[in-house]
mmCIF file of C-alpha atoms and ligand atoms in Angstrom:
data_model
loop_
_atom_site.group_PDB
_atom_site.id
_atom_site.type_symbol
_atom_site.label_atom_id
_atom_site.label_comp_id
_atom_site.label_asym_id
_atom_site.label_seq_id
_atom_site.Cartn_x
_atom_site.Cartn_y
_atom_site.Cartn_z
ATOM 1 C CA MET H 70 53.290 39.851 49.526
ATOM 2 C CA LYS H 71 52.599 36.283 49.775
ATOM 3 C CA LYS H 72 50.968 34.041 47.072
ATOM 4 C CA ILE H 73 47.912 31.810 47.179
ATOM 5 C CA PHE H 74 47.826 28.160 45.974
ATOM 6 C CA ALA H 75 44.916 27.202 45.921
ATOM 7 C CA ALA H 76 42.498 24.146 44.736
ATOM 8 C CA ASN H 77 39.928 23.254 42.869
ATOM 9 C CA TRP H 78 38.702 19.699 43.289
ATOM 10 C CA LYS H 79 35.016 20.190 41.902
ATOM 11 C CA LEU H 80 33.038 17.136 42.069
ATOM 12 C CA PHE H 81 35.689 14.579 42.685
ATOM 13 C CA LYS H 82 37.856 12.859 45.423
ATOM 14 C CA SER H 83 35.374 10.767 47.938
ATOM 15 C CA PRO H 84 36.166 11.443 51.927
ATOM 16 C CA LYS H 85 38.219 8.427 51.509
ATOM 17 C CA GLU H 86 40.558 9.736 48.503
ATOM 18 C CA THR H 87 40.825 13.378 50.364
ATOM 19 C CA ARG H 88 42.397 11.221 53.170
ATOM 20 C CA GLU H 89 44.650 9.838 51.025
ATOM 21 C CA PHE H 90 45.348 12.615 49.571
ATOM 22 C CA PHE H 91 46.252 14.493 52.625
ATOM 23 C CA ALA H 92 48.151 10.664 53.971
ATOM 24 C CA GLN H 93 50.505 11.746 51.298
ATOM 25 C CA TRP H 94 50.820 15.708 51.135
ATOM 26 C CA SER H 95 53.856 16.066 52.643
ATOM 27 C CA GLU H 96 55.621 18.960 54.711
ATOM 28 C CA ALA H 97 57.533 20.828 51.637
ATOM 29 C CA PHE H 98 56.611 23.920 52.787
ATOM 30 C CA LYS H 99 57.577 24.177 56.472
ATOM 31 C CA GLY H 100 58.194 28.009 56.690
ATOM 32 C CA SER H 101 56.617 29.037 53.772
ATOM 33 C CA LYS H 102 55.005 32.708 54.044
ATOM 34 C CA ASN H 103 52.957 30.918 51.359
ATOM 35 C CA GLU H 104 49.296 29.880 51.578
ATOM 36 C CA VAL H 105 48.249 26.619 50.325
ATOM 37 C CA VAL H 106 44.157 26.332 49.857
ATOM 38 C CA PHE H 107 41.916 23.438 49.157
ATOM 39 C CA PHE H 108 37.904 23.499 47.926
ATOM 40 C CA PRO H 109 36.947 19.862 47.997
ATOM 41 C CA SER H 110 33.731 18.323 47.145
ATOM 42 C CA ALA H 111 31.078 19.428 49.553
ATOM 43 C CA MET H 112 30.757 15.921 51.124
ATOM 44 C CA SER H 113 34.850 15.505 52.113
ATOM 45 C CA LEU H 114 34.468 18.662 53.810
ATOM 46 C CA GLU H 115 34.630 17.487 56.750
ATOM 47 C CA ALA H 116 37.406 14.553 55.922
ATOM 48 C CA ALA H 117 39.478 17.299 54.481
ATOM 49 C CA SER H 118 38.890 19.834 57.752
ATOM 50 C CA THR H 119 40.350 16.391 59.919
ATOM 51 C CA SER H 120 42.816 15.799 57.710
ATOM 52 C CA ILE H 121 44.331 19.439 57.367
ATOM 53 C CA GLN H 122 44.242 19.240 61.193
ATOM 54 C CA LYS H 123 46.327 16.812 61.714
ATOM 55 C CA ILE H 124 48.640 18.119 59.533
ATOM 56 C CA ASN H 125 51.515 20.158 61.617
ATOM 57 C CA ALA H 126 51.823 22.206 58.660
ATOM 58 C CA GLY H 127 53.502 25.234 59.746
ATOM 59 C CA TYR H 128 52.505 27.287 56.759
ATOM 60 C CA ASP H 129 49.199 28.788 56.070
ATOM 61 C CA LEU H 130 47.109 25.818 55.238
ATOM 62 C CA SER H 131 43.471 25.821 54.764
ATOM 63 C CA PHE H 132 40.002 25.180 53.262
ATOM 64 C CA GLY H 133 36.897 26.535 51.932
ATOM 65 C CA VAL H 134 33.982 25.000 50.272
ATOM 66 C CA GLN H 135 32.727 25.453 46.484
ATOM 67 C CA ASN H 136 29.886 26.808 46.815
ATOM 68 C CA ALA H 137 27.549 28.126 49.744
ATOM 69 C CA TYR H 138 24.626 29.829 49.941
ATOM 70 C CA PHE H 139 23.388 33.120 51.277
ATOM 71 C CA GLN H 140 22.220 31.840 54.718
ATOM 72 C CA ALA H 141 23.261 29.637 57.108
ATOM 73 C CA GLN H 142 19.841 27.328 57.377
ATOM 74 C CA GLY H 143 16.744 27.312 56.193
ATOM 75 C CA ALA H 144 14.370 25.267 53.771
ATOM 76 C CA PHE H 145 16.910 25.108 51.000
ATOM 77 C CA THR H 146 17.051 21.925 50.065
ATOM 78 C CA GLY H 147 20.399 20.929 48.064
ATOM 79 C CA GLU H 148 22.242 24.033 49.400
ATOM 80 C CA ASN H 149 25.487 24.448 51.338
ATOM 81 C CA SER H 150 25.771 26.347 54.118
ATOM 82 C CA ALA H 151 28.725 28.718 55.175
ATOM 83 C CA ALA H 152 28.122 28.489 58.843
ATOM 84 C CA VAL H 153 28.559 24.822 58.668
ATOM 85 C CA VAL H 154 31.291 25.518 56.903
ATOM 86 C CA LYS H 155 32.643 27.279 59.616
ATOM 87 C CA GLU H 156 32.361 25.524 62.546
ATOM 88 C CA LEU H 157 34.617 22.994 60.605
ATOM 89 C CA GLY H 158 37.333 25.821 60.764
ATOM 90 C CA GLY H 159 37.246 26.378 56.980
ATOM 91 C CA LYS H 160 38.338 29.759 55.974
ATOM 92 C CA TYR H 161 37.395 30.694 51.977
ATOM 93 C CA VAL H 162 33.757 30.145 49.962
ATOM 94 C CA LEU H 163 34.409 29.923 46.334
ATOM 95 C CA ILE H 164 31.806 32.029 44.500
ATOM 96 C CA GLY H 165 30.856 32.561 41.134
ATOM 97 C CA HIS H 166 32.773 29.658 39.353
ATOM 98 C CA SER H 167 32.249 29.434 35.386
ATOM 99 C CA GLU H 168 30.924 26.132 35.748
ATOM 100 C CA ARG H 169 28.198 27.681 38.858
ATOM 101 C CA ARG H 170 27.505 30.601 36.296
ATOM 102 C CA GLN H 171 27.032 28.367 32.696
ATOM 103 C CA LEU H 172 25.584 25.166 34.472
ATOM 104 C CA PHE H 173 23.534 26.396 37.344
ATOM 105 C CA ALA H 174 22.767 29.447 35.502
ATOM 106 C CA GLU H 175 24.345 31.370 39.240
ATOM 107 C CA LYS H 176 23.514 35.882 38.223
ATOM 108 C CA ASN H 177 26.004 38.348 39.260
ATOM 109 C CA GLU H 178 22.530 39.651 41.888
ATOM 110 C CA LEU H 179 22.651 35.808 43.638
ATOM 111 C CA LEU H 180 26.935 35.862 43.821
ATOM 112 C CA ALA H 181 26.567 39.679 45.554
ATOM 113 C CA ASP H 182 24.350 38.150 48.007
ATOM 114 C CA LYS H 183 26.580 35.243 48.556
ATOM 115 C CA VAL H 184 30.039 37.453 48.593
ATOM 116 C CA ALA H 185 28.322 39.765 51.431
ATOM 117 C CA PHE H 186 26.819 36.860 53.457
ATOM 118 C CA THR H 187 30.278 35.133 53.282
ATOM 119 C CA GLN H 188 31.927 38.403 54.582
ATOM 120 C CA GLY H 189 29.424 38.771 57.267
ATOM 121 C CA LEU H 190 30.202 35.123 58.527
ATOM 122 C CA GLY H 191 33.888 35.914 58.888
ATOM 123 C CA LEU H 192 34.579 33.885 56.119
ATOM 124 C CA VAL H 193 36.601 35.148 53.162
ATOM 125 C CA PRO H 194 34.830 35.279 49.771
ATOM 126 C CA MET H 195 37.037 33.930 46.460
ATOM 127 C CA LEU H 196 35.216 35.719 43.703
ATOM 128 C CA CYS H 197 35.372 34.444 40.182
ATOM 129 C CA ILE H 198 35.250 36.186 37.049
ATOM 130 C CA GLY H 199 36.286 35.560 33.577
ATOM 131 C CA GLU H 200 35.102 36.342 29.798
ATOM 132 C CA THR H 201 34.114 33.568 27.264
ATOM 133 C CA LEU H 202 36.093 33.258 24.203
ATOM 134 C CA GLN H 203 33.230 34.832 22.353
ATOM 135 C CA GLU H 204 33.416 37.760 24.455
ATOM 136 C CA ARG H 205 37.382 37.654 24.658
ATOM 137 C CA GLU H 206 37.383 37.850 20.393
ATOM 138 C CA ALA H 207 34.572 40.469 19.975
ATOM 139 C CA GLY H 208 37.007 42.648 22.759
ATOM 140 C CA GLN H 209 34.505 42.612 25.857
ATOM 141 C CA THR H 210 37.188 41.009 28.411
ATOM 142 C CA LYS H 211 37.583 44.324 30.125
ATOM 143 C CA SER H 212 33.599 44.871 30.228
ATOM 144 C CA VAL H 213 32.283 41.744 31.029
ATOM 145 C CA LEU H 214 35.131 41.653 34.217
ATOM 146 C CA LYS H 215 34.016 45.402 35.112
ATOM 147 C CA THR H 216 30.076 44.425 34.777
ATOM 148 C CA GLN H 217 31.388 40.926 36.491
ATOM 149 C CA LEU H 218 33.019 43.155 39.973
ATOM 150 C CA THR H 219 31.087 45.648 40.135
ATOM 151 C CA ALA H 220 27.790 43.448 40.421
ATOM 152 C CA GLY H 221 29.093 40.965 42.842
ATOM 153 C CA LEU H 222 30.871 43.377 45.189
ATOM 154 C CA ALA H 223 28.088 45.398 45.059
ATOM 155 C CA LYS H 224 26.951 44.401 48.481
ATOM 156 C CA ALA H 225 30.848 43.738 50.196
ATOM 157 C CA ASP H 226 32.572 45.459 52.659
ATOM 158 C CA LYS H 227 35.703 47.213 51.196
ATOM 159 C CA VAL H 228 37.089 46.535 54.411
ATOM 160 C CA LYS H 229 37.168 42.706 54.561
ATOM 161 C CA THR H 230 39.302 40.217 53.215
ATOM 162 C CA LEU H 231 38.556 39.478 49.718
ATOM 163 C CA VAL H 232 39.868 37.414 47.276
ATOM 164 C CA VAL H 233 39.660 37.560 43.728
ATOM 165 C CA ALA H 234 40.593 34.541 40.950
ATOM 166 C CA TYR H 235 40.266 35.957 36.834
ATOM 167 C CA GLU H 236 39.758 32.571 34.853
ATOM 168 C CA PRO H 237 39.290 32.902 31.356
ATOM 169 C CA VAL H 238 35.973 30.367 30.813
ATOM 170 C CA TRP H 239 38.475 29.336 27.600
ATOM 171 C CA ALA H 240 41.025 28.063 29.215
ATOM 172 C CA ILE H 241 39.196 26.123 32.219
ATOM 173 C CA GLY H 242 40.226 22.502 31.831
ATOM 174 C CA THR H 243 41.029 22.697 28.009
ATOM 175 C CA GLY H 244 44.317 22.842 28.058
ATOM 176 C CA LYS H 245 44.117 26.277 26.715
ATOM 177 C CA VAL H 246 46.309 28.706 29.164
ATOM 178 C CA ALA H 247 45.938 31.781 28.545
ATOM 179 C CA THR H 248 49.396 33.709 26.738
ATOM 180 C CA PRO H 249 51.644 35.848 29.611
ATOM 181 C CA GLU H 250 50.530 38.750 27.732
ATOM 182 C CA GLN H 251 46.828 37.944 27.689
ATOM 183 C CA VAL H 252 47.440 37.541 31.944
ATOM 184 C CA GLN H 253 49.471 40.374 32.461
ATOM 185 C CA GLU H 254 47.084 42.501 30.393
ATOM 186 C CA THR H 255 43.821 41.447 32.272
ATOM 187 C CA HIS H 256 45.762 40.870 35.463
ATOM 188 C CA LYS H 257 46.315 44.822 35.612
ATOM 189 C CA ASP H 258 42.861 45.493 34.227
ATOM 190 C CA VAL H 259 41.421 43.673 37.235
ATOM 191 C CA PHE H 260 43.410 45.065 39.655
ATOM 192 C CA GLU H 261 42.687 48.657 38.037
ATOM 193 C CA ILE H 262 38.996 47.910 37.967
ATOM 194 C CA LEU H 263 39.119 46.900 41.384
ATOM 195 C CA SER H 264 40.969 50.233 42.711
ATOM 196 C CA THR H 265 38.384 52.227 41.170
ATOM 197 C CA LEU H 266 35.493 50.144 42.825
ATOM 198 C CA GLY H 267 38.001 50.968 46.343
ATOM 199 C CA PHE H 268 39.441 46.929 47.155
ATOM 200 C CA THR H 269 42.631 45.439 47.213
ATOM 201 C CA ALA H 270 42.530 42.296 47.063
ATOM 202 C CA PRO H 271 44.772 39.547 45.772
ATOM 203 C CA ILE H 272 44.033 38.493 42.330
ATOM 204 C CA LEU H 273 44.597 34.615 41.302
ATOM 205 C CA TYR H 274 44.937 33.232 37.972
ATOM 206 C CA GLY H 275 43.622 30.062 36.886
ATOM 207 C CA GLY H 276 42.909 28.004 33.543
ATOM 208 C CA SER H 277 45.064 25.028 32.890
ATOM 209 C CA VAL H 278 47.851 25.851 35.335
ATOM 210 C CA LYS H 279 50.031 22.790 35.055
ATOM 211 C CA PRO H 280 53.238 22.216 36.428
ATOM 212 C CA ASP H 281 55.387 23.533 33.515
ATOM 213 C CA ASN H 282 53.866 26.717 33.067
ATOM 214 C CA ALA H 283 53.097 28.021 36.988
ATOM 215 C CA ALA H 284 56.834 29.317 37.263
ATOM 216 C CA GLY H 285 56.051 31.708 34.594
ATOM 217 C CA LEU H 286 52.831 32.933 35.092
ATOM 218 C CA ILE H 287 53.752 33.496 38.689
ATOM 219 C CA GLN H 288 56.206 36.363 38.009
ATOM 220 C CA ILE H 289 53.565 38.408 35.903
ATOM 221 C CA PRO H 290 52.870 41.471 37.556
ATOM 222 C CA HIS H 291 49.323 41.100 39.449
ATOM 223 C CA VAL H 292 49.383 37.763 39.738
ATOM 224 C CA ASP H 293 48.992 36.671 43.771
ATOM 225 C CA GLY H 294 48.353 32.730 43.178
ATOM 226 C CA PHE H 295 46.673 30.421 41.563
ATOM 227 C CA LEU H 296 43.094 28.780 41.321
ATOM 228 C CA VAL H 297 43.882 25.051 39.807
ATOM 229 C CA GLY H 298 41.709 22.868 38.828
ATOM 230 C CA GLY H 299 42.814 19.227 37.033
ATOM 231 C CA ALA H 300 46.739 19.329 38.162
ATOM 232 C CA SER H 301 45.189 19.750 41.824
ATOM 233 C CA LEU H 302 44.393 16.268 42.096
ATOM 234 C CA GLU H 303 47.390 14.568 42.398
ATOM 235 C CA VAL H 304 49.808 15.653 44.977
ATOM 236 C CA PRO H 305 53.513 15.366 43.167
ATOM 237 C CA SER H 306 51.398 18.011 40.359
ATOM 238 C CA PHE H 307 50.166 20.547 42.666
ATOM 239 C CA GLN H 308 53.404 20.072 45.412
ATOM 240 C CA LYS H 309 55.328 21.312 42.015
ATOM 241 C CA ILE H 310 52.514 24.077 41.377
ATOM 242 C CA CYS H 311 52.707 25.488 45.088
ATOM 243 C CA SER H 312 56.868 25.450 44.720
ATOM 244 C CA ALA H 313 56.657 27.723 41.508
ATOM 245 C CA ILE H 314 58.245 30.867 43.494
HETATM 246 C C1 PEP S 534 39.041 25.777 37.978
HETATM 247 O O1 PEP S 534 38.521 24.810 37.736
HETATM 248 O O2 PEP S 534 39.093 26.684 38.395
HETATM 249 C C2 PEP S 534 39.944 25.295 36.512
HETATM 250 C C3 PEP S 534 41.074 26.414 36.634
HETATM 251 O O3 PEP S 534 40.359 24.121 36.232
HETATM 252 P P1 PEP S 534 41.946 24.158 35.494
HETATM 253 O O4 PEP S 534 42.588 24.139 35.832
HETATM 254 O O5 PEP S 534 41.726 22.417 35.292
HETATM 255 O O6 PEP S 534 41.675 24.386 34.299
#
């Protein structure tokens, strides 16, 4: 199965910096069967779209938005429209990143609407799930993930494409990567929960993925790619991660 390497740029990179990044992005992956995806900040989406269109990639190179509302337009001040992402040639909507859940109080029910709306537009939702350190230490990881998946996918179409990103909250931006054993066990659990719910989806791992741990993590069963924050901001480190397999 192809692997998906996704870059979450959070609130980094202006349009100018985005163009500079893609000017450096080499064609090293020509012919690759894997996919590379960029999630720039909303205000740099058009710069990413234009830059990506100029690259004659020769492999699956795409982009998406880090968050979008479940309406295409209307009186929703400050929100992003997935319909505009589609117009710009984007493919994905990142939904339920732990920073959205924690800092912006996004709940599973809202995320379910976003997943369904994204699929309805013909875009691909990348639903993020993950437990806090407290939940892991209390032995609640599997039940937390089950709740997030069951509620987040409550309105999803089982036939349409979906990607899931497992990101332990305690490993995001902390430099603390989950151990290979934790990744293996949890990805197996996520795979089983998805199967029980009737979904098949690539499962990405996210949480302090770096060039030096990517090659080991990508070999783990049910790890179908990565969602990378910090290490995706510089061309050399993200290209090394994309070369992990
Ligand atoms: C993320 O933002 O989704 C993420 C995994 O960040 P980092 O790679 O920096 O931990």
